[in-house]
mmCIF file of C-alpha atoms in Angstrom:
data_model
loop_
_atom_site.group_PDB
_atom_site.id
_atom_site.type_symbol
_atom_site.label_atom_id
_atom_site.label_comp_id
_atom_site.label_asym_id
_atom_site.label_seq_id
_atom_site.Cartn_x
_atom_site.Cartn_y
_atom_site.Cartn_z
ATOM 1 C CA MET A 1 -16.360 -45.499 21.562
ATOM 2 C CA PRO A 2 -19.862 -43.933 21.447
ATOM 3 C CA LEU A 3 -20.134 -40.254 20.579
ATOM 4 C CA PRO A 4 -22.561 -37.721 22.081
ATOM 5 C CA PRO A 5 -25.812 -37.264 20.131
ATOM 6 C CA LEU A 6 -25.444 -34.853 17.252
ATOM 7 C CA VAL A 7 -28.739 -32.983 17.798
ATOM 8 C CA GLU A 8 -31.264 -32.219 20.498
ATOM 9 C CA PRO A 9 -34.551 -34.130 20.108
ATOM 10 C CA VAL A 10 -37.807 -32.585 18.948
ATOM 11 C CA ALA A 11 -40.390 -32.171 21.698
ATOM 12 C CA THR A 12 -42.815 -34.847 20.508
ATOM 13 C CA LEU A 13 -43.621 -37.206 17.674
ATOM 14 C CA THR A 14 -46.980 -37.157 15.935
ATOM 15 C CA ASP A 15 -49.262 -40.129 16.525
ATOM 16 C CA ALA A 16 -48.819 -41.117 12.885
ATOM 17 C CA GLU A 17 -45.032 -41.002 13.175
ATOM 18 C CA ARG A 18 -45.101 -42.991 16.402
ATOM 19 C CA ALA A 19 -47.126 -45.675 14.665
ATOM 20 C CA ARG A 20 -44.871 -45.673 11.618
ATOM 21 C CA THR A 21 -41.638 -45.927 13.625
ATOM 22 C CA ALA A 22 -42.950 -48.283 16.325
ATOM 23 C CA ARG A 23 -40.134 -50.790 15.791
ATOM 24 C CA HIS A 24 -37.593 -48.052 16.458
ATOM 25 C CA LEU A 25 -39.415 -46.937 19.594
ATOM 26 C CA SER A 26 -39.159 -50.417 21.076
ATOM 27 C CA LEU A 27 -35.489 -50.752 20.129
ATOM 28 C CA ALA A 28 -33.289 -50.718 23.230
ATOM 29 C CA GLY A 29 -30.643 -48.014 22.917
ATOM 30 C CA LEU A 30 -32.625 -45.937 20.410
ATOM 31 C CA GLY A 31 -36.163 -45.678 21.732
ATOM 32 C CA GLU A 32 -38.372 -42.625 21.630
ATOM 33 C CA THR A 33 -35.633 -40.155 22.513
ATOM 34 C CA GLY A 34 -33.434 -41.456 19.715
ATOM 35 C CA GLN A 35 -36.341 -41.307 17.278
ATOM 36 C CA ARG A 36 -37.036 -37.723 18.290
ATOM 37 C CA ARG A 37 -33.389 -36.924 17.593
ATOM 38 C CA LEU A 38 -33.751 -38.406 14.110
ATOM 39 C CA ALA A 39 -36.806 -36.213 13.572
ATOM 40 C CA ALA A 40 -34.753 -33.150 14.539
ATOM 41 C CA ALA A 41 -31.832 -33.872 12.223
ATOM 42 C CA HIS A 42 -30.984 -32.328 8.869
ATOM 43 C CA VAL A 43 -28.868 -34.594 6.660
ATOM 44 C CA ALA A 44 -27.452 -33.509 3.301
ATOM 45 C CA VAL A 45 -26.951 -36.276 0.736
ATOM 46 C CA VAL A 46 -24.579 -35.509 -2.128
ATOM 47 C CA GLY A 47 -25.594 -37.614 -5.115
ATOM 48 C CA ALA A 48 -28.846 -39.450 -5.837
ATOM 49 C CA GLY A 49 -27.178 -42.340 -7.652
ATOM 50 C CA GLY A 50 -25.965 -45.781 -6.658
ATOM 51 C CA LEU A 51 -25.104 -44.816 -3.068
ATOM 52 C CA GLY A 52 -27.428 -41.866 -2.592
ATOM 53 C CA SER A 53 -30.499 -43.873 -3.623
ATOM 54 C CA PRO A 54 -30.460 -46.394 -0.752
ATOM 55 C CA VAL A 55 -29.359 -43.636 1.634
ATOM 56 C CA VAL A 56 -32.410 -41.523 0.767
ATOM 57 C CA LEU A 57 -34.776 -44.479 1.145
ATOM 58 C CA ALA A 58 -33.244 -45.636 4.439
ATOM 59 C CA LEU A 59 -33.162 -42.191 6.041
ATOM 60 C CA ALA A 60 -36.652 -41.226 4.902
ATOM 61 C CA ALA A 61 -37.945 -44.528 6.264
ATOM 62 C CA ALA A 62 -36.007 -43.955 9.503
ATOM 63 C CA GLY A 63 -37.767 -40.637 10.049
ATOM 64 C CA ILE A 64 -34.955 -38.137 9.532
ATOM 65 C CA GLY A 65 -36.565 -34.708 9.794
ATOM 66 C CA THR A 66 -34.982 -32.997 6.792
ATOM 67 C CA LEU A 67 -33.078 -34.354 3.815
ATOM 68 C CA THR A 68 -31.285 -32.154 1.296
ATOM 69 C CA ILE A 69 -30.474 -34.066 -1.894
ATOM 70 C CA ILE A 70 -27.881 -32.493 -4.196
ATOM 71 C CA ASP A 71 -27.554 -33.796 -7.768
ATOM 72 C CA ASP A 72 -27.750 -32.099 -11.159
ATOM 73 C CA ASP A 73 -27.860 -35.305 -13.213
ATOM 74 C CA VAL A 74 -30.771 -36.913 -15.057
ATOM 75 C CA VAL A 75 -31.926 -40.522 -14.918
ATOM 76 C CA GLU A 76 -30.646 -42.932 -17.569
ATOM 77 C CA LEU A 77 -31.860 -46.496 -18.076
ATOM 78 C CA SER A 78 -28.382 -47.818 -17.235
ATOM 79 C CA ASN A 79 -28.780 -46.270 -13.752
ATOM 80 C CA LEU A 80 -31.674 -48.524 -12.795
ATOM 81 C CA GLN A 81 -29.518 -51.582 -12.072
ATOM 82 C CA ARG A 82 -28.439 -49.921 -8.802
ATOM 83 C CA GLN A 83 -30.171 -46.545 -8.331
ATOM 84 C CA VAL A 84 -33.342 -47.776 -6.668
ATOM 85 C CA VAL A 85 -35.151 -44.465 -6.085
ATOM 86 C CA HIS A 86 -35.687 -44.105 -9.827
ATOM 87 C CA ARG A 87 -38.106 -45.916 -12.161
ATOM 88 C CA ARG A 88 -38.097 -46.564 -15.900
ATOM 89 C CA GLU A 89 -40.588 -43.783 -16.460
ATOM 90 C CA ASP A 90 -38.146 -41.347 -14.798
ATOM 91 C CA ALA A 91 -35.612 -41.647 -17.639
ATOM 92 C CA GLY A 92 -34.631 -38.185 -18.805
ATOM 93 C CA SER A 93 -35.922 -36.500 -15.636
ATOM 94 C CA LEU A 94 -33.850 -34.967 -12.860
ATOM 95 C CA LYS A 95 -32.673 -37.495 -10.297
ATOM 96 C CA VAL A 96 -33.591 -35.210 -7.414
ATOM 97 C CA ASP A 97 -37.221 -35.179 -8.576
ATOM 98 C CA SER A 98 -37.628 -38.955 -8.480
ATOM 99 C CA ALA A 99 -35.687 -39.091 -5.198
ATOM 100 C CA VAL A 100 -38.156 -36.645 -3.646
ATOM 101 C CA ARG A 101 -41.113 -38.740 -4.826
ATOM 102 C CA ALA A 102 -39.599 -41.939 -3.441
ATOM 103 C CA ALA A 103 -38.908 -40.355 -0.050
ATOM 104 C CA ALA A 104 -42.363 -38.780 0.145
ATOM 105 C CA ALA A 105 -43.958 -42.196 -0.392
ATOM 106 C CA LEU A 106 -42.261 -43.470 2.779
ATOM 107 C CA SER A 107 -42.621 -40.711 5.368
ATOM 108 C CA ASP A 108 -43.250 -37.057 6.104
ATOM 109 C CA THR A 109 -39.538 -36.245 5.926
ATOM 110 C CA LEU A 110 -39.022 -32.762 4.488
ATOM 111 C CA VAL A 111 -36.971 -33.276 1.330
ATOM 112 C CA ARG A 112 -35.168 -30.357 -0.289
ATOM 113 C CA PRO A 113 -34.038 -31.055 -3.857
ATOM 114 C CA VAL A 114 -31.023 -29.135 -5.145
ATOM 115 C CA ALA A 115 -30.595 -29.682 -8.897
ATOM 116 C CA GLU A 116 -27.152 -28.139 -8.920
ATOM 117 C CA ARG A 117 -23.648 -29.534 -9.357
ATOM 118 C CA LEU A 118 -21.673 -29.273 -6.133
ATOM 119 C CA THR A 119 -18.273 -27.641 -6.658
ATOM 120 C CA ALA A 120 -15.484 -26.177 -4.573
ATOM 121 C CA ASP A 121 -17.110 -22.772 -5.083
ATOM 122 C CA ASN A 122 -20.587 -23.600 -3.774
ATOM 123 C CA ALA A 123 -20.062 -26.600 -1.464
ATOM 124 C CA THR A 124 -19.885 -24.663 1.795
ATOM 125 C CA ALA A 125 -23.027 -22.672 1.019
ATOM 126 C CA LEU A 126 -24.981 -25.779 -0.016
ATOM 127 C CA LEU A 127 -24.010 -27.736 3.107
ATOM 128 C CA ALA A 128 -23.934 -24.943 5.693
ATOM 129 C CA ASP A 129 -27.221 -25.709 7.480
ATOM 130 C CA ALA A 130 -26.842 -29.509 7.580
ATOM 131 C CA ASP A 131 -26.058 -31.372 10.793
ATOM 132 C CA LEU A 132 -24.312 -34.135 8.857
ATOM 133 C CA VAL A 133 -23.322 -34.853 5.255
ATOM 134 C CA ILE A 134 -23.311 -38.161 3.392
ATOM 135 C CA ASP A 135 -21.141 -38.253 0.281
ATOM 136 C CA GLY A 136 -22.478 -40.588 -2.386
ATOM 137 C CA SER A 137 -20.957 -38.732 -5.337
ATOM 138 C CA ASP A 138 -19.091 -40.522 -8.115
ATOM 139 C CA LEU A 139 -16.334 -38.015 -8.963
ATOM 140 C CA PHE A 140 -13.279 -37.602 -6.749
ATOM 141 C CA ASP A 141 -13.130 -33.854 -7.419
ATOM 142 C CA THR A 142 -16.621 -33.594 -5.944
ATOM 143 C CA ARG A 143 -15.559 -35.677 -2.960
ATOM 144 C CA VAL A 144 -12.629 -33.338 -2.334
ATOM 145 C CA ALA A 145 -14.975 -30.337 -2.453
ATOM 146 C CA VAL A 146 -17.431 -31.987 -0.051
ATOM 147 C CA ALA A 147 -14.624 -32.923 2.341
ATOM 148 C CA ALA A 148 -13.173 -29.410 2.304
ATOM 149 C CA ALA A 149 -16.574 -27.877 3.032
ATOM 150 C CA THR A 150 -17.347 -30.228 5.927
ATOM 151 C CA GLU A 151 -13.879 -29.604 7.371
ATOM 152 C CA GLU A 152 -14.514 -25.865 7.243
ATOM 153 C CA LEU A 153 -17.981 -26.247 8.778
ATOM 154 C CA GLY A 154 -16.808 -28.736 11.409
ATOM 155 C CA ILE A 155 -19.622 -31.212 10.715
ATOM 156 C CA PRO A 156 -19.292 -34.992 10.298
ATOM 157 C CA LEU A 157 -18.967 -36.510 6.839
ATOM 158 C CA VAL A 158 -20.173 -40.072 6.296
ATOM 159 C CA TRP A 159 -18.178 -41.309 3.326
ATOM 160 C CA GLY A 160 -18.374 -44.367 1.116
ATOM 161 C CA THR A 161 -17.162 -45.484 -2.262
ATOM 162 C CA VAL A 162 -17.839 -48.489 -4.500
ATOM 163 C CA GLN A 163 -15.875 -49.646 -7.525
ATOM 164 C CA GLU A 164 -16.588 -52.908 -9.303
ATOM 165 C CA PHE A 165 -16.824 -55.466 -6.432
ATOM 166 C CA ASP A 166 -15.044 -53.497 -3.692
ATOM 167 C CA ALA A 167 -16.053 -50.739 -1.300
ATOM 168 C CA GLN A 168 -14.925 -48.532 1.581
ATOM 169 C CA VAL A 169 -16.972 -46.845 4.307
ATOM 170 C CA THR A 170 -15.763 -44.436 6.996
ATOM 171 C CA VAL A 171 -16.575 -41.234 8.892
ATOM 172 C CA PHE A 172 -14.525 -38.051 8.660
ATOM 173 C CA TRP A 173 -14.845 -35.240 11.193
ATOM 174 C CA SER A 174 -12.530 -32.270 11.530
ATOM 175 C CA ALA A 175 -13.996 -31.125 14.860
ATOM 176 C CA PRO A 176 -15.230 -34.193 16.763
ATOM 177 C CA PRO A 177 -16.221 -34.095 20.447
ATOM 178 C CA ALA A 178 -13.509 -33.946 23.098
ATOM 179 C CA GLY A 179 -11.570 -37.163 23.458
ATOM 180 C CA HIS A 180 -11.734 -38.016 19.762
ATOM 181 C CA GLY A 181 -9.044 -37.044 17.288
ATOM 182 C CA PRO A 182 -9.964 -35.367 13.997
ATOM 183 C CA VAL A 183 -9.802 -37.507 10.859
ATOM 184 C CA VAL A 184 -10.283 -36.035 7.379
ATOM 185 C CA LEU A 185 -10.232 -37.214 3.776
ATOM 186 C CA SER A 186 -6.594 -36.261 3.241
ATOM 187 C CA ASP A 187 -5.609 -38.675 6.020
ATOM 188 C CA LEU A 188 -6.928 -41.528 3.887
ATOM 189 C CA TYR A 189 -6.093 -40.071 0.473
ATOM 190 C CA PRO A 190 -3.349 -37.412 0.685
ATOM 191 C CA ALA A 191 -3.592 -34.600 -1.846
ATOM 192 C CA GLY A 192 -2.289 -35.714 -5.221
ATOM 193 C CA SER A 193 -2.330 -39.423 -4.357
ATOM 194 C CA VAL A 194 -5.403 -40.217 -6.452
ATOM 195 C CA GLY A 195 -5.084 -40.010 -10.214
ATOM 196 C CA ALA A 196 -7.779 -40.355 -12.849
ATOM 197 C CA LEU A 197 -10.182 -43.077 -11.735
ATOM 198 C CA PRO A 198 -12.259 -45.139 -14.160
ATOM 199 C CA THR A 199 -15.978 -44.451 -13.978
ATOM 200 C CA CYS A 200 -18.601 -47.109 -13.339
ATOM 201 C CA ALA A 201 -19.611 -46.721 -16.993
ATOM 202 C CA GLU A 202 -16.144 -47.930 -17.961
ATOM 203 C CA VAL A 203 -15.448 -50.732 -15.466
ATOM 204 C CA GLY A 204 -18.911 -51.471 -14.095
ATOM 205 C CA VAL A 205 -20.236 -51.698 -10.555
ATOM 206 C CA LEU A 206 -22.235 -54.377 -8.740
ATOM 207 C CA GLY A 207 -25.675 -52.972 -7.989
ATOM 208 C CA ALA A 208 -26.270 -55.088 -4.891
ATOM 209 C CA LEU A 209 -23.015 -53.832 -3.371
ATOM 210 C CA CYS A 210 -24.190 -50.236 -3.827
ATOM 211 C CA LEU A 211 -27.315 -51.084 -1.829
ATOM 212 C CA GLN A 212 -25.228 -52.661 0.931
ATOM 213 C CA VAL A 213 -22.883 -49.687 1.173
ATOM 214 C CA GLY A 214 -25.718 -47.164 0.982
ATOM 215 C CA SER A 215 -27.419 -48.904 3.900
ATOM 216 C CA LEU A 216 -24.171 -48.765 5.883
ATOM 217 C CA LEU A 217 -23.870 -45.033 5.178
ATOM 218 C CA ALA A 218 -27.406 -44.502 6.462
ATOM 219 C CA LEU A 219 -26.610 -46.601 9.543
ATOM 220 C CA GLU A 220 -23.553 -44.463 10.330
ATOM 221 C CA ALA A 221 -25.678 -41.326 10.007
ATOM 222 C CA ILE A 222 -28.324 -42.708 12.368
ATOM 223 C CA LYS A 223 -25.673 -43.658 14.950
ATOM 224 C CA LEU A 224 -24.144 -40.187 14.827
ATOM 225 C CA VAL A 225 -27.462 -38.357 15.061
ATOM 226 C CA ALA A 226 -28.828 -40.471 17.910
ATOM 227 C CA GLY A 227 -25.532 -40.940 19.753
ATOM 228 C CA ILE A 228 -25.665 -44.736 19.750
ATOM 229 C CA GLY A 229 -23.159 -47.443 18.912
ATOM 230 C CA GLU A 230 -19.646 -46.804 17.652
ATOM 231 C CA PRO A 231 -19.452 -44.807 14.404
ATOM 232 C CA LEU A 232 -16.609 -45.499 11.981
ATOM 233 C CA LEU A 233 -14.638 -42.411 13.017
ATOM 234 C CA GLY A 234 -10.989 -43.462 12.929
ATOM 235 C CA ARG A 235 -11.796 -46.734 11.192
ATOM 236 C CA VAL A 236 -12.237 -47.653 7.534
ATOM 237 C CA LEU A 237 -14.498 -50.580 6.702
ATOM 238 C CA VAL A 238 -13.101 -52.306 3.599
ATOM 239 C CA ILE A 239 -15.556 -54.589 1.805
ATOM 240 C CA ASP A 240 -14.626 -57.363 -0.632
ATOM 241 C CA GLY A 241 -17.958 -58.134 -2.243
ATOM 242 C CA LEU A 242 -16.836 -61.222 -4.149
ATOM 243 C CA ARG A 243 -15.498 -62.934 -1.031
ATOM 244 C CA SER A 244 -18.050 -61.488 1.394
ATOM 245 C CA ARG A 245 -15.215 -60.210 3.564
ATOM 246 C CA GLN A 246 -15.244 -57.066 5.664
ATOM 247 C CA THR A 247 -12.027 -55.763 7.171
ATOM 248 C CA GLU A 248 -11.532 -52.847 9.546
ATOM 249 C CA VAL A 249 -8.469 -50.677 9.029
ATOM 250 C CA PRO A 250 -7.567 -48.099 11.709
ATOM 251 C CA LEU A 251 -7.169 -44.530 10.443
ATOM 252 C CA ARG A 252 -5.563 -41.762 12.465
ATOM 253 C CA GLY A 253 -5.410 -38.091 11.665
ATOM 254 C CA ALA A 254 -1.976 -36.888 10.599
ATOM 255 C CA THR A 255 -0.404 -34.030 12.521
ATOM 256 C CA ALA A 256 1.289 -31.196 10.669
ATOM 257 C CA ALA A 257 4.647 -32.847 11.359
ATOM 258 C CA THR A 258 3.578 -36.197 9.935
ATOM 259 C CA LYS A 259 1.660 -35.079 6.881
ATOM 260 C CA ALA A 260 2.838 -36.873 3.784
ATOM 261 C CA ALA A 261 5.276 -35.040 1.570
ATOM 262 C CA PRO A 262 3.903 -33.992 -1.810
ATOM 263 C CA PRO A 263 4.101 -36.929 -4.208
ATOM 264 C CA PRO A 264 6.505 -36.669 -7.123
ATOM 265 C CA GLN A 265 4.912 -35.161 -10.169
ATOM 266 C CA PRO A 266 4.260 -37.824 -12.812
ATOM 267 C CA ARG A 267 5.732 -37.413 -16.240
ATOM 268 C CA PRO A 268 2.983 -36.169 -18.531
ATOM 269 C CA ILE A 269 1.362 -38.507 -21.030
ATOM 270 C CA THR A 270 1.256 -37.117 -24.560
ATOM 271 C CA ALA A 271 -2.248 -36.782 -25.993
ATOM 272 C CA VAL A 272 -2.822 -36.576 -29.734
ATOM 273 C CA GLY A 273 -5.915 -35.370 -31.546
ATOM 274 C CA PRO A 274 -8.078 -37.519 -33.834
ATOM 275 C CA GLY A 275 -6.497 -35.950 -36.907
ATOM 276 C CA ALA A 276 -2.903 -36.662 -35.854
ATOM 277 C CA LEU A 277 -2.856 -40.462 -35.707
ATOM 278 C CA GLY A 278 -0.974 -40.911 -38.968
ATOM 279 C CA ASP A 279 0.399 -44.435 -39.414
ATOM 280 C CA THR A 280 0.964 -45.063 -35.702
ATOM 281 C CA LEU A 281 -0.535 -48.304 -34.411
ATOM 282 C CA VAL A 282 -3.728 -47.683 -32.430
ATOM 283 C CA ILE A 283 -4.590 -50.040 -29.564
ATOM 284 C CA ASP A 284 -8.196 -50.027 -28.338
ATOM 285 C CA VAL A 285 -8.330 -51.073 -24.656
ATOM 286 C CA ARG A 286 -12.120 -51.119 -24.310
ATOM 287 C CA GLU A 287 -14.089 -54.271 -23.544
ATOM 288 C CA ALA A 288 -15.539 -56.541 -26.240
ATOM 289 C CA HIS A 289 -19.103 -55.261 -25.840
ATOM 290 C CA GLU A 290 -17.854 -51.706 -26.374
ATOM 291 C CA VAL A 291 -15.809 -52.332 -29.519
ATOM 292 C CA ALA A 292 -18.777 -54.193 -31.010
ATOM 293 C CA ASN A 293 -20.195 -50.748 -31.733
ATOM 294 C CA GLY A 294 -17.194 -49.826 -33.869
ATOM 295 C CA MET A 295 -13.454 -49.175 -33.774
ATOM 296 C CA ILE A 296 -11.006 -46.829 -35.417
ATOM 297 C CA PRO A 297 -10.065 -48.381 -38.787
ATOM 298 C CA GLY A 298 -6.839 -50.367 -38.453
ATOM 299 C CA ALA A 299 -6.905 -50.382 -34.645
ATOM 300 C CA VAL A 300 -5.991 -53.489 -32.663
ATOM 301 C CA HIS A 301 -8.276 -54.611 -29.848
ATOM 302 C CA LEU A 302 -6.420 -55.385 -26.602
ATOM 303 C CA PRO A 303 -8.580 -55.085 -23.447
ATOM 304 C CA LEU A 304 -7.020 -53.097 -20.642
ATOM 305 C CA ALA A 305 -6.632 -56.058 -18.278
ATOM 306 C CA GLN A 306 -4.673 -58.020 -20.881
ATOM 307 C CA LEU A 307 -2.421 -55.074 -21.654
ATOM 308 C CA LEU A 308 -1.705 -54.434 -17.974
ATOM 309 C CA ALA A 309 -0.848 -58.106 -17.460
ATOM 310 C CA ASP A 310 2.154 -57.831 -19.823
ATOM 311 C CA PRO A 311 2.772 -54.271 -21.056
ATOM 312 C CA ALA A 312 6.327 -55.099 -22.158
ATOM 313 C CA ALA A 313 4.895 -57.368 -24.862
ATOM 314 C CA VAL A 314 3.621 -54.317 -26.749
ATOM 315 C CA ARG A 315 5.938 -52.781 -29.337
ATOM 316 C CA GLY A 316 5.856 -49.010 -29.592
ATOM 317 C CA PRO A 317 5.193 -46.448 -30.641
ATOM 318 C CA VAL A 318 1.446 -46.826 -30.114
ATOM 319 C CA VAL A 319 -1.578 -44.631 -29.493
ATOM 320 C CA ILE A 320 -3.983 -45.951 -26.858
ATOM 321 C CA VAL A 321 -7.710 -45.307 -27.100
ATOM 322 C CA CYS A 322 -10.678 -46.028 -24.829
ATOM 323 C CA GLN A 323 -14.104 -44.415 -24.551
ATOM 324 C CA THR A 324 -13.167 -41.214 -22.701
ATOM 325 C CA ALA A 325 -9.345 -41.383 -22.241
ATOM 326 C CA VAL A 326 -9.419 -42.554 -18.597
ATOM 327 C CA ARG A 327 -8.434 -46.190 -19.173
ATOM 328 C CA SER A 328 -6.092 -45.238 -21.999
ATOM 329 C CA ARG A 329 -4.105 -43.074 -19.592
ATOM 330 C CA ARG A 330 -3.678 -46.017 -17.215
ATOM 331 C CA ALA A 331 -2.541 -48.176 -20.122
ATOM 332 C CA ALA A 332 -0.115 -45.550 -21.424
ATOM 333 C CA GLU A 333 1.415 -45.114 -17.970
ATOM 334 C CA ALA A 334 1.957 -48.877 -17.675
ATOM 335 C CA LEU A 335 3.518 -48.991 -21.136
ATOM 336 C CA ARG A 336 5.748 -46.033 -20.363
ATOM 337 C CA ASP A 337 6.929 -47.706 -17.158
ATOM 338 C CA ALA A 338 7.759 -50.797 -19.243
ATOM 339 C CA GLY A 339 9.825 -48.716 -21.660
ATOM 340 C CA VAL A 340 7.239 -48.665 -24.457
ATOM 341 C CA GLU A 341 6.616 -45.368 -26.264
ATOM 342 C CA ALA A 342 2.898 -44.639 -25.928
ATOM 343 C CA SER A 343 0.518 -41.724 -26.215
ATOM 344 C CA ILE A 344 -3.254 -41.481 -25.884
ATOM 345 C CA LEU A 345 -6.043 -40.277 -28.126
ATOM 346 C CA ALA A 346 -7.314 -37.072 -26.537
ATOM 347 C CA GLY A 347 -10.985 -37.425 -25.631
ATOM 348 C CA GLY A 348 -11.093 -41.108 -26.559
ATOM 349 C CA MET A 349 -13.648 -42.607 -28.907
ATOM 350 C CA GLU A 350 -16.117 -39.884 -28.019
ATOM 351 C CA ALA A 351 -13.771 -37.309 -29.560
ATOM 352 C CA TRP A 352 -13.026 -39.585 -32.531
ATOM 353 C CA THR A 353 -16.740 -40.109 -33.226
ATOM 354 C CA ALA A 354 -17.450 -36.382 -33.024
ATOM 355 C CA SER A 355 -14.493 -35.585 -35.302
ATOM 356 C CA THR A 356 -15.607 -38.179 -37.841
ATOM 357 C CA ALA A 357 -19.122 -36.735 -37.871
ATOM 358 C CA VAL A 358 -17.746 -33.249 -38.532
ATOM 359 C CA ARG A 359 -15.530 -34.480 -41.378
ATOM 360 C CA THR A 360 -18.453 -36.368 -42.922
ATOM 361 C CA ALA A 361 -20.680 -33.311 -42.728
ATOM 362 C CA GLU A 362 -18.016 -31.138 -44.330
ATOM 363 C CA ALA A 363 -17.476 -33.663 -47.122
ATOM 364 C CA THR A 364 -21.174 -33.793 -47.985
ATOM 365 C CA ALA A 365 -21.763 -30.054 -47.709
#
């Protein structure tokens, strides 16, 4: 069901903007009034990475009046496979700076860079003057903070996530127009239901899928601002990139009486420091290209997918290690559920490498 337009239109478009957006002006259902609404809108984009990059390009090209881009990270070469607002020469620079340059090359959209990490403490202040928020962040804690702020402010949140070859896109809104029920993040992911998620650095992500999802996020924002089409409020679009399948899943807001009960608290996984390994067998669950750079002496290489396929085949006790202790926790939980005694190396190989460097420095001092 269509929703009312999110903003009132600006009075007029400049001649240059009319020429630049001519294909929008002739588009039935959008037209000049819709384009003037886009010019009046202020959209905040959280993250200038794999999802935020195509969002920024699409919305600047579409003629959104104001974009606020929030990201405190810097560009790395490994970002360029999917983060298309950045260039090789931007490596080491703030992502918001290259995002501003890319947007400015497309239109006269006013772009406000915020080189600050969004947290639960500052989210409401950072998003307060936006008409709509798009969440393209890569940490679930950040997503929770964004969702809480938009719920408090009563503004729509266009939300998407990509992991490996799969994606989800939806719209959350705690205070939608009359006739539409509120739907918020906790309706899709109840508090406590999401554990530690592997990062794209650990499991990878398909760059082309990020571009697809980013474009869909921008499309949802345009529909909401202009009041056209049927936004994904109350629906989750689930994308299987490998099979080119898109499935819609209905999502309803939970009433106070139907909210999920708190999940049972998981038994804690024991974490040991680099100096406490002793003679315990160490299993490295990283991928082959990662262990090529070095392993803990005496460790056995068993990629995570193989371990998860048959955790009962492992004989404990063992200490599991990965790069940052995210995958090792998943492995240890699977082993524990299979009755195998397992702990993890606190901090993963990053902690081991740092500890080894300290010991080497002390030995040579």
